[in-house]
Amino acid sequence: MTADQTADDDLPALPDASSRTDGVVHAVRGAVVDVAFTGTDLPPVNAALVVDWDRPTDLVLEVHSHLDQQTVRAVAFQSTAGLARGVLVHARGAPVTVPVGAAVLGRLLDVVGNLQDDGPALPDDTPRRSIHALPPLLKSQTSATDVFETGIKVIDLLTPMAQGGKAAMFGGAGVGKTVLVMELIRAMVEKYEGISVFAGVGERSREGHELLTEMQDSGVLARTVLVYGQMNEPPGARWRAPLTALTVSEYFRDQKHKNVLLLMDNVFRFVQAGAEVSSLLGRLPSRVGYQPTLATEVAGLQERIASVSGSAVTAIQAVYVPADDFTDPAVTTISGHMDCVIMLSRAQASEGFYPAIDPLGSSSMLLDPLVVGDDHYHTAEAVRQTLARFRALSDIISLLGVEELGTADRLIVKRARRLQRFLTQPFMVTEAFTGTPGASVPLAETLVGCRAILDGEADEWSESSLYMVGTLEDARAKEAKATATDAEAAA
């Protein structure tokens, strides 16, 4: 008798054939659990299994594959610590379902729809939906051409977002992705009348608590659903948390015909969780150690974010860039699905330019004269050209100094430096840390300010007068105050 046969003989007897929905735990490998069933009717792939163990909370598994005629391999959504072989497992025969609808507004859910905010239980008649769904048919989807104004100057000017589109912010550690997402939430409170759904994928507990407190203080929690798969949870929870948030969004879009703002932080953690699950399942890794199904998993998530006639889902996603490598397979795969790509630059952050958005590396499909108009398009292109020329001259300036440049290039450098500072902006969510009141700037004011700087109106101003202000009028007042102070000091 082999060792494998001896191990199998130690298992308790399987339930009889009359109870084909029950099985027993056959093997546990971290977040991956093998379950043995009797008969030939195995639970289908993506079906939910519930472990009948002695813990206060349910352990939910999701079938991933059929190993043979009696065994399935499943991924756990909660910790499997203490799970023993032979424990009874019930098959629901259907995928994981989560609560949706008005009852979940203002609530915090986990990946399987359990409440995590210590609030009252949901009503018994709360509808539930499967976390697995197909994207809308292509013929029923609508294109996104309406600009989604955010009040953040550099985004509205150079990378306009689409109402019903997908935008992603790519950046390494510590360059301000989460702060930017929180500012976008805050900035859209007054302008946005739809439903907001926030998916915290691999979030730290501190970040989740800060966001919950921020939403309570700003009064938007009543129109928001929070879904969390936290960093300390198993990879299965982080892998499926975005699907739970999508399911809630799709219900409001399809059944209630409401516009939905879907915010995800951080989509890279979704990819990372998929890589962990893939490794536990025994698959051979692909490029840079990622799962071989990377493109399929990302497409399965992103293609469900779609708008249909009468209701739009606008997605804003933060994406961590490992080691600041923008050629990373996960980054390039995610960016291919986006209408608007916002690159956060460590060089910008190191110089104190916040939001640290790279104006030359970022792009938007909506920056087209047919969509935003000739005035906006030409202003944005002039700003890009000025900043690009300044970047091209930066090596010469660092070696020889500005004085060695020609007259035209010196003028470009002067205006580019002022544009860089004008495109910075104080945020409302950082007001408590910086002491500077936050500013939300209408697009029209942003265009007026950029055109004035390009035309030379601010050539004689101090650069600091344009740093961390809202509109050009705020900068003019700051310059006048600085001039008056200097005059008093001279006197």
Short mmCIF file of C-alpha atoms in Angstrom, two decimals:
data_model
loop_
_atom_site.label_atom_id
_atom_site.label_comp_id
_atom_site.label_asym_id
_atom_site.label_seq_id
_atom_site.Cartn_x
_atom_site.Cartn_y
_atom_site.Cartn_z
CA MET A 1 0.00 0.00 0.00
CA THR A 2 1.38 3.42 -0.95
CA ALA A 3 1.64 6.45 1.31
CA ASP A 4 -1.11 8.19 -0.67
CA GLN A 5 -3.45 5.24 -0.19
CA THR A 6 -2.68 5.20 3.54
CA ALA A 7 -3.47 8.92 3.78
CA ASP A 8 -6.74 8.46 1.92
CA ASP A 9 -7.74 5.55 4.18
CA ASP A 10 -7.38 7.82 7.22
CA LEU A 11 -10.21 10.04 5.97
CA PRO A 12 -13.71 9.65 7.38
CA ALA A 13 -16.17 7.94 5.09
CA LEU A 14 -17.82 10.19 2.51
CA PRO A 15 -21.54 10.95 2.86
CA ASP A 16 -23.75 8.42 1.14
CA ALA A 17 -24.86 8.90 -2.44
CA SER A 18 -28.26 10.21 -1.36
CA SER A 19 -26.60 13.42 -0.16
CA ARG A 20 -24.60 14.42 -3.19
CA THR A 21 -24.40 18.07 -2.11
CA ASP A 22 -22.12 17.20 0.80
CA GLY A 23 -18.43 16.40 0.74
CA VAL A 24 -15.44 16.40 3.06
CA VAL A 25 -12.19 18.33 3.16
CA HIS A 26 -9.56 16.19 1.45
CA ALA A 27 -6.50 18.49 1.56
CA VAL A 28 -5.63 22.02 2.68
CA ARG A 29 -2.82 24.06 1.10
CA GLY A 30 -3.14 27.51 2.60
CA ALA A 31 -5.99 29.25 0.77
CA VAL A 32 -6.58 26.28 -1.58
CA VAL A 33 -8.76 23.42 -0.34
CA ASP A 34 -9.51 20.10 -2.06
CA VAL A 35 -12.98 18.71 -1.33
CA ALA A 36 -14.04 15.12 -2.07
CA PHE A 37 -17.66 14.29 -3.02
CA THR A 38 -19.56 11.07 -3.62
CA GLY A 39 -21.38 10.29 -6.84
CA THR A 40 -20.76 11.94 -10.17
CA ASP A 41 -22.59 15.25 -9.70
CA LEU A 42 -19.77 17.56 -8.69
CA PRO A 43 -20.53 21.24 -7.95
CA PRO A 44 -19.89 23.36 -11.06
CA VAL A 45 -16.91 25.68 -11.40
CA ASN A 46 -17.45 28.99 -9.49
CA ALA A 47 -20.03 27.32 -7.21
CA ALA A 48 -19.94 28.24 -3.53
CA LEU A 49 -19.11 25.71 -0.81
CA VAL A 50 -19.65 26.29 2.91
CA VAL A 51 -17.47 24.47 5.46
CA ASP A 52 -19.37 23.08 8.45
CA TRP A 53 -16.72 23.71 11.11
CA ASP A 54 -16.69 24.80 14.75
CA ARG A 55 -15.79 28.46 14.20
CA PRO A 56 -18.27 31.34 14.77
CA THR A 57 -17.99 32.58 11.17
CA ASP A 58 -18.66 30.60 8.00
CA LEU A 59 -15.77 29.55 5.81
CA VAL A 60 -16.82 30.04 2.18
CA LEU A 61 -14.98 28.32 -0.67
CA GLU A 62 -15.35 28.77 -4.42
CA VAL A 63 -14.86 25.83 -6.78
CA HIS A 64 -12.01 26.51 -9.19
CA SER A 65 -11.50 23.19 -10.98
CA HIS A 66 -12.44 19.50 -11.03
CA LEU A 67 -9.43 17.32 -10.24
CA ASP A 68 -11.13 14.00 -10.95
CA GLN A 69 -14.61 12.45 -10.85
CA GLN A 70 -14.92 12.90 -7.08
CA THR A 71 -12.68 15.81 -6.10
CA VAL A 72 -12.84 19.56 -6.66
CA ARG A 73 -10.23 22.21 -5.91
CA ALA A 74 -11.57 25.38 -4.29
CA VAL A 75 -10.24 28.76 -3.18
CA ALA A 76 -11.04 29.99 0.35
CA PHE A 77 -12.39 33.47 1.03
CA GLN A 78 -11.52 33.43 4.74
CA SER A 79 -8.57 32.10 6.71
CA THR A 80 -8.26 28.30 6.75
CA ALA A 81 -6.25 28.25 9.99
CA GLY A 82 -7.46 25.27 12.05
CA LEU A 83 -9.25 23.56 9.17
CA ALA A 84 -8.78 19.77 9.37
CA ARG A 85 -9.19 16.99 6.85
CA GLY A 86 -12.53 15.24 6.99
CA VAL A 87 -14.59 18.32 7.95
CA LEU A 88 -18.02 18.34 6.30
CA VAL A 89 -18.57 20.74 3.37
CA HIS A 90 -21.96 21.77 1.94
CA ALA A 91 -22.31 22.70 -1.74
CA ARG A 92 -24.81 25.44 -2.50
CA GLY A 93 -24.97 24.56 -6.18
CA ALA A 94 -24.75 28.25 -7.15
CA PRO A 95 -22.05 30.94 -7.15
CA VAL A 96 -21.40 33.26 -4.21
CA THR A 97 -24.20 35.81 -3.97
CA VAL A 98 -24.00 39.21 -2.27
CA PRO A 99 -26.70 41.65 -1.12
CA VAL A 100 -27.46 44.56 -3.45
CA GLY A 101 -29.88 47.47 -3.64
CA ALA A 102 -30.83 50.37 -1.41
CA ALA A 103 -30.30 48.36 1.80
CA VAL A 104 -26.52 48.23 1.31
CA LEU A 105 -26.12 51.99 0.83
CA GLY A 106 -24.00 53.39 3.62
CA ARG A 107 -22.78 49.93 4.62
CA LEU A 108 -19.41 48.18 4.59
CA LEU A 109 -19.32 44.67 3.11
CA ASP A 110 -16.71 41.96 2.76
CA VAL A 111 -16.15 39.80 -0.31
CA VAL A 112 -19.07 37.45 0.41
CA GLY A 113 -21.48 40.23 1.37
CA ASN A 114 -21.22 40.01 5.17
CA LEU A 115 -21.61 43.31 7.02
CA GLN A 116 -18.41 44.55 8.67
CA ASP A 117 -19.55 47.87 10.17
CA ASP A 118 -21.26 46.60 13.36
CA GLY A 119 -24.54 48.07 12.12
CA PRO A 120 -28.01 46.52 12.05
CA ALA A 121 -28.64 43.42 9.97
CA LEU A 122 -29.97 43.80 6.44
CA PRO A 123 -33.70 43.21 5.85
CA ASP A 124 -34.68 39.66 4.93
CA ASP A 125 -36.05 40.78 1.57
CA THR A 126 -32.73 42.32 0.43
CA PRO A 127 -32.06 41.08 -3.13
CA ARG A 128 -28.89 39.10 -3.79
CA ARG A 129 -26.91 38.67 -6.99
CA SER A 130 -24.13 36.34 -8.11
CA ILE A 131 -20.67 37.90 -8.20
CA HIS A 132 -20.09 36.27 -11.61
CA ALA A 133 -21.81 37.89 -14.58
CA LEU A 134 -21.20 38.53 -18.24
CA PRO A 135 -20.55 42.06 -19.50
CA PRO A 136 -23.39 43.80 -21.36
CA LEU A 137 -23.71 42.95 -25.05
CA LEU A 138 -21.62 45.21 -27.25
CA LYS A 139 -24.70 46.45 -29.12
CA SER A 140 -26.30 47.60 -25.85
CA GLN A 141 -23.24 49.53 -24.63
CA THR A 142 -22.93 53.27 -25.12
CA SER A 143 -19.77 55.21 -25.91
CA ALA A 144 -18.43 57.76 -23.45
CA THR A 145 -17.98 61.27 -24.83
CA ASP A 146 -19.26 63.52 -22.02
CA VAL A 147 -16.46 65.05 -19.96
CA PHE A 148 -16.52 64.23 -16.24
CA GLU A 149 -15.23 67.44 -14.63
CA THR A 150 -13.28 66.81 -11.43
CA GLY A 151 -12.16 70.27 -10.29
CA ILE A 152 -8.50 69.13 -10.37
CA LYS A 153 -6.70 71.43 -12.83
CA VAL A 154 -4.12 69.11 -14.34
CA ILE A 155 -6.64 66.29 -14.85
CA ASP A 156 -9.36 68.45 -16.39
CA LEU A 157 -6.86 70.19 -18.69
CA LEU A 158 -4.59 67.39 -19.93
CA THR A 159 -6.37 64.10 -19.17
CA PRO A 160 -10.13 64.77 -19.15
CA MET A 161 -12.17 61.90 -17.77
CA ALA A 162 -15.24 60.50 -19.50
CA GLN A 163 -18.69 60.16 -17.98
CA GLY A 164 -19.13 56.41 -18.24
CA GLY A 165 -15.46 55.78 -19.01
CA LYS A 166 -12.56 54.08 -17.27
CA ALA A 167 -9.68 56.07 -15.82
CA ALA A 168 -6.64 54.72 -13.97
CA MET A 169 -3.94 56.38 -11.90
CA PHE A 170 -0.62 54.56 -12.12
CA GLY A 171 2.15 55.26 -9.63
CA GLY A 172 4.73 53.71 -7.35
CA ALA A 173 4.66 53.66 -3.57
CA GLY A 174 4.18 56.99 -1.83
CA VAL A 175 3.42 59.27 -4.78
CA GLY A 176 -0.18 60.01 -3.80
CA LYS A 177 -2.56 57.51 -5.47
CA THR A 178 -4.84 57.02 -2.48
CA VAL A 179 -4.87 60.74 -1.62
CA LEU A 180 -5.85 61.51 -5.22
CA VAL A 181 -8.68 58.94 -5.11
CA MET A 182 -9.95 60.41 -1.84
CA GLU A 183 -9.81 63.93 -3.27
CA LEU A 184 -11.78 62.80 -6.32
CA ILE A 185 -14.42 61.34 -4.01
CA ARG A 186 -14.56 64.60 -2.06
CA ALA A 187 -14.57 66.77 -5.19
CA MET A 188 -17.49 64.90 -6.71
CA VAL A 189 -19.78 65.08 -3.68
CA GLU A 190 -21.50 68.24 -4.87
CA LYS A 191 -21.42 67.50 -8.61
CA TYR A 192 -22.32 63.83 -8.58
CA GLU A 193 -25.88 62.78 -7.80
CA GLY A 194 -25.58 59.05 -8.48
CA ILE A 195 -24.41 56.09 -6.42
CA SER A 196 -20.78 55.58 -5.41
CA VAL A 197 -19.25 52.14 -4.88
CA PHE A 198 -15.75 51.87 -3.40
CA ALA A 199 -13.74 48.66 -3.70
CA GLY A 200 -10.79 48.50 -1.31
CA VAL A 201 -8.59 45.73 -2.69
CA GLY A 202 -5.62 44.92 -0.48
CA GLU A 203 -6.23 48.06 1.56
CA ARG A 204 -4.43 48.68 4.83
CA SER A 205 -6.74 48.93 7.85
CA ARG A 206 -5.55 52.51 8.40
CA GLU A 207 -6.53 53.54 4.86
CA GLY A 208 -9.93 51.90 5.18
CA HIS A 209 -10.63 53.63 8.48
CA GLU A 210 -9.53 57.01 7.08
CA LEU A 211 -11.81 56.64 4.06
CA LEU A 212 -14.78 55.59 6.18
CA THR A 213 -14.25 58.58 8.51
CA GLU A 214 -13.81 60.95 5.54
CA MET A 215 -17.07 59.79 3.96
CA GLN A 216 -18.95 60.11 7.23
CA ASP A 217 -17.67 63.65 7.74
CA SER A 218 -18.44 64.74 4.17
CA GLY A 219 -21.97 63.30 4.25
CA VAL A 220 -21.60 61.00 1.22
CA LEU A 221 -21.72 57.69 3.07
CA ALA A 222 -25.50 57.50 2.65
CA ARG A 223 -25.02 57.24 -1.14
CA THR A 224 -21.97 54.98 -1.00
CA VAL A 225 -21.33 51.25 -0.69
CA LEU A 226 -17.93 50.14 0.64
CA VAL A 227 -16.54 46.71 -0.25
CA TYR A 228 -13.26 45.63 1.32
CA GLY A 229 -10.86 42.76 0.78
CA GLN A 230 -8.14 43.87 3.18
CA MET A 231 -4.42 43.25 3.00
CA ASN A 232 -4.47 40.77 5.89
CA GLU A 233 -7.18 38.62 4.29
CA PRO A 234 -6.47 35.52 2.17
CA PRO A 235 -5.70 36.04 -1.53
CA GLY A 236 -9.12 34.65 -2.47
CA ALA A 237 -10.85 37.58 -0.74
CA ARG A 238 -8.64 40.16 -2.47
CA TRP A 239 -9.10 38.33 -5.77
CA ARG A 240 -12.91 38.47 -5.70
CA ALA A 241 -13.56 41.75 -3.85
CA PRO A 242 -13.65 43.79 -7.11
CA LEU A 243 -16.29 41.40 -8.49
CA THR A 244 -18.44 41.98 -5.40
CA ALA A 245 -18.23 45.75 -5.91
CA LEU A 246 -19.01 45.32 -9.60
CA THR A 247 -22.08 43.24 -8.78
CA VAL A 248 -23.45 46.02 -6.56
CA SER A 249 -22.70 48.59 -9.30
CA GLU A 250 -24.39 46.50 -12.00
CA TYR A 251 -27.57 46.18 -9.96
CA PHE A 252 -27.92 49.96 -9.61
CA ARG A 253 -27.07 50.39 -13.31
CA ASP A 254 -29.39 47.71 -14.71
CA GLN A 255 -32.25 47.52 -12.22
CA LYS A 256 -32.42 51.06 -10.80
CA HIS A 257 -31.05 52.85 -13.93
CA LYS A 258 -28.79 55.08 -11.86
CA ASN A 259 -25.38 56.45 -12.73
CA VAL A 260 -22.66 54.75 -10.70
CA LEU A 261 -19.21 56.02 -9.72
CA LEU A 262 -16.99 52.97 -9.16
CA LEU A 263 -13.71 53.60 -7.32
CA MET A 264 -11.10 50.87 -6.93
CA ASP A 265 -7.94 51.07 -4.85
CA ASN A 266 -5.80 49.14 -5.68
CA VAL A 267 -6.24 47.10 -8.87
CA PHE A 268 -2.65 45.84 -8.74
CA ARG A 269 -3.55 44.01 -5.51
CA PHE A 270 -6.25 42.18 -7.48
CA VAL A 271 -3.59 41.01 -9.95
CA GLN A 272 -1.23 40.17 -7.09
CA ALA A 273 -3.90 38.08 -5.35
CA GLY A 274 -4.55 36.24 -8.63
CA ALA A 275 -0.83 35.45 -8.85
CA GLU A 276 -0.87 34.06 -5.30
CA VAL A 277 -3.89 31.89 -6.05
CA SER A 278 -2.33 30.72 -9.31
CA SER A 279 0.83 29.67 -7.48
CA LEU A 280 -1.15 27.78 -4.84
CA LEU A 281 -3.07 26.02 -7.62
CA GLY A 282 0.25 24.77 -8.99
CA ARG A 283 0.30 26.64 -12.28
CA LEU A 284 3.58 27.48 -13.95
CA PRO A 285 4.24 31.24 -13.70
CA SER A 286 4.37 33.47 -16.77
CA ARG A 287 6.37 36.68 -17.36
CA VAL A 288 7.90 38.26 -14.25
CA GLY A 289 6.24 35.55 -12.14
CA TYR A 290 2.65 36.59 -12.93
CA GLN A 291 -0.11 34.08 -13.47
CA PRO A 292 -0.47 32.73 -17.04
CA THR A 293 -4.12 33.91 -17.01
CA LEU A 294 -3.24 37.55 -16.28
CA ALA A 295 -4.79 39.04 -19.44
CA THR A 296 -7.96 36.94 -19.06
CA GLU A 297 -8.49 37.89 -15.41
CA VAL A 298 -7.95 41.60 -16.01
CA ALA A 299 -10.26 41.53 -19.06
CA GLY A 300 -12.94 39.66 -17.10
CA LEU A 301 -12.91 42.48 -14.54
CA GLN A 302 -12.54 45.50 -16.82
CA GLU A 303 -15.00 44.49 -19.53
CA ARG A 304 -17.82 44.31 -16.98
CA ILE A 305 -17.30 48.02 -16.28
CA ALA A 306 -19.56 49.31 -19.04
CA SER A 307 -22.31 51.85 -19.60
CA VAL A 308 -25.69 51.10 -21.14
CA SER A 309 -28.36 53.36 -22.47
CA GLY A 310 -29.72 55.56 -19.71
CA SER A 311 -27.14 54.76 -17.01
CA ALA A 312 -23.37 54.98 -16.86
CA VAL A 313 -20.68 53.35 -14.74
CA THR A 314 -17.70 55.68 -14.39
CA ALA A 315 -14.66 53.85 -13.03
CA ILE A 316 -11.66 55.51 -11.38
CA GLN A 317 -8.94 53.07 -10.42
CA ALA A 318 -5.63 53.35 -8.60
CA VAL A 319 -2.88 51.01 -9.81
CA TYR A 320 0.36 50.42 -7.94
CA VAL A 321 3.42 50.27 -10.20
CA PRO A 322 6.00 47.85 -8.76
CA ALA A 323 9.48 49.40 -8.53
CA ASP A 324 8.24 52.34 -10.68
CA ASP A 325 8.47 50.03 -13.72
CA PHE A 326 5.75 51.19 -16.11
CA THR A 327 6.62 48.32 -18.48
CA ASP A 328 5.53 45.75 -15.87
CA PRO A 329 3.13 43.20 -17.45
CA ALA A 330 0.35 43.96 -14.95
CA VAL A 331 0.59 47.71 -15.61
CA THR A 332 0.59 47.37 -19.41
CA THR A 333 -2.29 44.87 -19.31
CA ILE A 334 -4.49 47.14 -17.16
CA SER A 335 -3.65 50.32 -19.11
CA GLY A 336 -4.86 48.76 -22.36
CA HIS A 337 -8.45 48.82 -21.05
CA MET A 338 -8.44 52.50 -20.01
CA ASP A 339 -9.90 55.59 -21.70
CA CYS A 340 -7.80 57.85 -19.49
CA VAL A 341 -4.32 57.00 -18.19
CA ILE A 342 -2.88 59.20 -15.43
CA MET A 343 0.78 58.59 -14.65
CA LEU A 344 2.05 59.71 -11.24
CA SER A 345 5.70 60.71 -11.27
CA ARG A 346 8.17 60.29 -8.42
CA ALA A 347 10.26 63.12 -9.90
CA GLN A 348 7.25 65.46 -9.66
CA ALA A 349 6.60 64.37 -6.07
CA SER A 350 10.26 64.86 -5.09
CA GLU A 351 10.08 68.47 -6.29
CA GLY A 352 6.91 69.10 -4.30
CA PHE A 353 4.54 69.30 -7.27
CA TYR A 354 1.27 67.78 -6.04
CA PRO A 355 -0.78 66.17 -7.47
CA ALA A 356 2.36 64.48 -8.82
CA ILE A 357 0.86 63.83 -12.26
CA ASP A 358 3.26 63.54 -15.19
CA PRO A 359 1.71 65.90 -17.78
CA LEU A 360 3.62 64.30 -20.67
CA GLY A 361 3.22 60.63 -19.72
CA SER A 362 -0.54 60.89 -19.07
CA SER A 363 -3.12 60.68 -21.85
CA SER A 364 -6.84 60.65 -22.51
CA MET A 365 -8.90 59.56 -25.48
CA LEU A 366 -11.21 62.53 -24.84
CA LEU A 367 -8.54 65.15 -25.52
CA ASP A 368 -9.85 65.69 -29.02
CA PRO A 369 -11.19 68.95 -30.52
CA LEU A 370 -14.39 67.16 -31.54
CA VAL A 371 -15.04 66.25 -27.88
CA VAL A 372 -13.60 69.03 -25.70
CA GLY A 373 -13.66 71.83 -28.27
CA ASP A 374 -10.92 73.70 -30.11
CA ASP A 375 -10.20 76.14 -27.29
CA HIS A 376 -9.53 73.43 -24.69
CA TYR A 377 -7.59 71.25 -27.14
CA HIS A 378 -5.25 73.97 -28.37
CA THR A 379 -4.60 75.27 -24.84
CA ALA A 380 -3.75 71.75 -23.64
CA GLU A 381 -1.46 71.15 -26.62
CA ALA A 382 0.34 74.46 -26.04
CA VAL A 383 0.87 73.55 -22.38
CA ARG A 384 2.22 70.11 -23.36
CA GLN A 385 4.59 71.59 -25.95
CA THR A 386 5.93 74.14 -23.49
CA LEU A 387 6.52 71.53 -20.79
CA ALA A 388 8.05 69.09 -23.31
CA ARG A 389 10.51 71.72 -24.52
CA PHE A 390 11.42 72.53 -20.94
CA ARG A 391 12.07 68.85 -20.23
CA ALA A 392 14.25 68.59 -23.35
CA LEU A 393 16.30 71.58 -22.16
CA SER A 394 16.67 70.34 -18.58
CA ASP A 395 20.00 68.57 -19.17
CA ILE A 396 21.50 71.66 -20.80
CA ILE A 397 20.23 73.84 -17.95
CA SER A 398 21.72 71.53 -15.32
CA LEU A 399 25.11 71.60 -17.06
CA LEU A 400 25.42 75.17 -18.35
CA GLY A 401 22.65 77.16 -16.68
CA VAL A 402 19.67 79.04 -18.10
CA GLU A 403 21.88 81.96 -19.14
CA GLU A 404 23.42 79.90 -21.97
CA LEU A 405 20.05 79.39 -23.66
CA GLY A 406 18.73 81.54 -26.49
CA THR A 407 16.14 84.24 -25.82
CA ALA A 408 13.22 82.11 -27.07
CA ASP A 409 14.23 79.11 -24.97
CA ARG A 410 14.71 81.26 -21.86
CA LEU A 411 11.16 82.54 -22.30
CA ILE A 412 9.84 78.97 -22.69
CA VAL A 413 11.66 77.89 -19.51
CA LYS A 414 10.25 80.85 -17.58
CA ARG A 415 6.68 80.07 -18.64
CA ALA A 416 7.05 76.28 -18.23
CA ARG A 417 8.21 76.73 -14.65
CA ARG A 418 5.17 78.90 -13.95
CA LEU A 419 2.85 76.39 -15.63
CA GLN A 420 4.31 73.60 -13.49
CA ARG A 421 3.51 75.53 -10.35
CA PHE A 422 0.07 76.66 -11.52
CA LEU A 423 -0.92 73.02 -12.18
CA THR A 424 -0.28 72.17 -8.52
CA GLN A 425 -3.31 72.38 -6.27
CA PRO A 426 -4.09 72.17 -2.54
CA PHE A 427 -6.44 69.29 -1.72
CA MET A 428 -9.31 69.35 0.70
CA VAL A 429 -8.41 65.94 2.14
CA THR A 430 -4.90 67.17 3.05
CA GLU A 431 -6.06 70.43 4.61
CA ALA A 432 -5.60 69.07 8.13
CA PHE A 433 -1.96 68.21 7.41
CA THR A 434 -0.86 71.20 5.32
CA GLY A 435 -2.98 73.98 6.82
CA THR A 436 -3.75 75.20 3.28
CA PRO A 437 -7.46 75.33 2.35
CA GLY A 438 -8.32 72.97 -0.50
CA ALA A 439 -9.43 74.31 -3.87
CA SER A 440 -11.72 72.96 -6.59
CA VAL A 441 -11.21 74.81 -9.88
CA PRO A 442 -13.74 74.89 -12.74
CA LEU A 443 -12.34 73.94 -16.14
CA ALA A 444 -13.05 77.41 -17.54
CA GLU A 445 -10.86 79.00 -14.85
CA THR A 446 -8.08 76.49 -15.53
CA LEU A 447 -8.10 77.37 -19.24
CA VAL A 448 -8.06 81.12 -18.49
CA GLY A 449 -5.08 80.73 -16.14
CA CYS A 450 -3.04 78.56 -18.53
CA ARG A 451 -3.67 80.88 -21.48
CA ALA A 452 -2.64 83.91 -19.40
CA ILE A 453 0.65 82.24 -18.42
CA LEU A 454 1.32 81.15 -22.02
CA ASP A 455 0.66 84.72 -23.19
CA GLY A 456 3.20 86.11 -20.74
CA GLU A 457 0.86 87.74 -18.25
CA ALA A 458 2.69 86.14 -15.31
CA ASP A 459 6.25 86.52 -16.65
CA GLU A 460 7.16 89.09 -14.01
CA TRP A 461 5.41 87.34 -11.15
CA SER A 462 7.26 85.37 -8.51
CA GLU A 463 7.05 81.64 -9.20
CA SER A 464 5.93 81.01 -5.63
CA SER A 465 2.79 83.09 -6.25
CA LEU A 466 1.53 80.41 -8.64
CA TYR A 467 2.40 77.45 -6.39
CA MET A 468 -0.44 75.65 -4.60
CA VAL A 469 -3.22 78.05 -5.57
CA GLY A 470 -6.60 77.54 -7.19
CA THR A 471 -7.43 80.06 -9.91
CA LEU A 472 -5.25 82.71 -11.55
CA GLU A 473 -7.06 85.33 -9.47
CA ASP A 474 -5.87 83.56 -6.30
CA ALA A 475 -2.32 83.71 -7.68
CA ARG A 476 -2.72 87.41 -8.55
CA ALA A 477 -3.87 88.16 -5.01
CA LYS A 478 -0.95 86.15 -3.60
CA GLU A 479 1.48 88.08 -5.81
CA ALA A 480 -0.01 91.44 -4.78
CA LYS A 481 0.26 90.49 -1.11
CA ALA A 482 3.90 89.37 -1.54
CA THR A 483 4.75 92.62 -3.38
CA ALA A 484 3.15 94.71 -0.65
CA THR A 485 5.05 92.79 2.03
CA ASP A 486 8.34 93.29 0.18
CA ALA A 487 7.62 97.01 -0.17
CA GLU A 488 6.95 97.33 3.56
CA ALA A 489 10.15 95.47 4.36
CA ALA A 490 12.16 97.73 2.02
CA ALA A 491 10.66 100.82 3.63
#
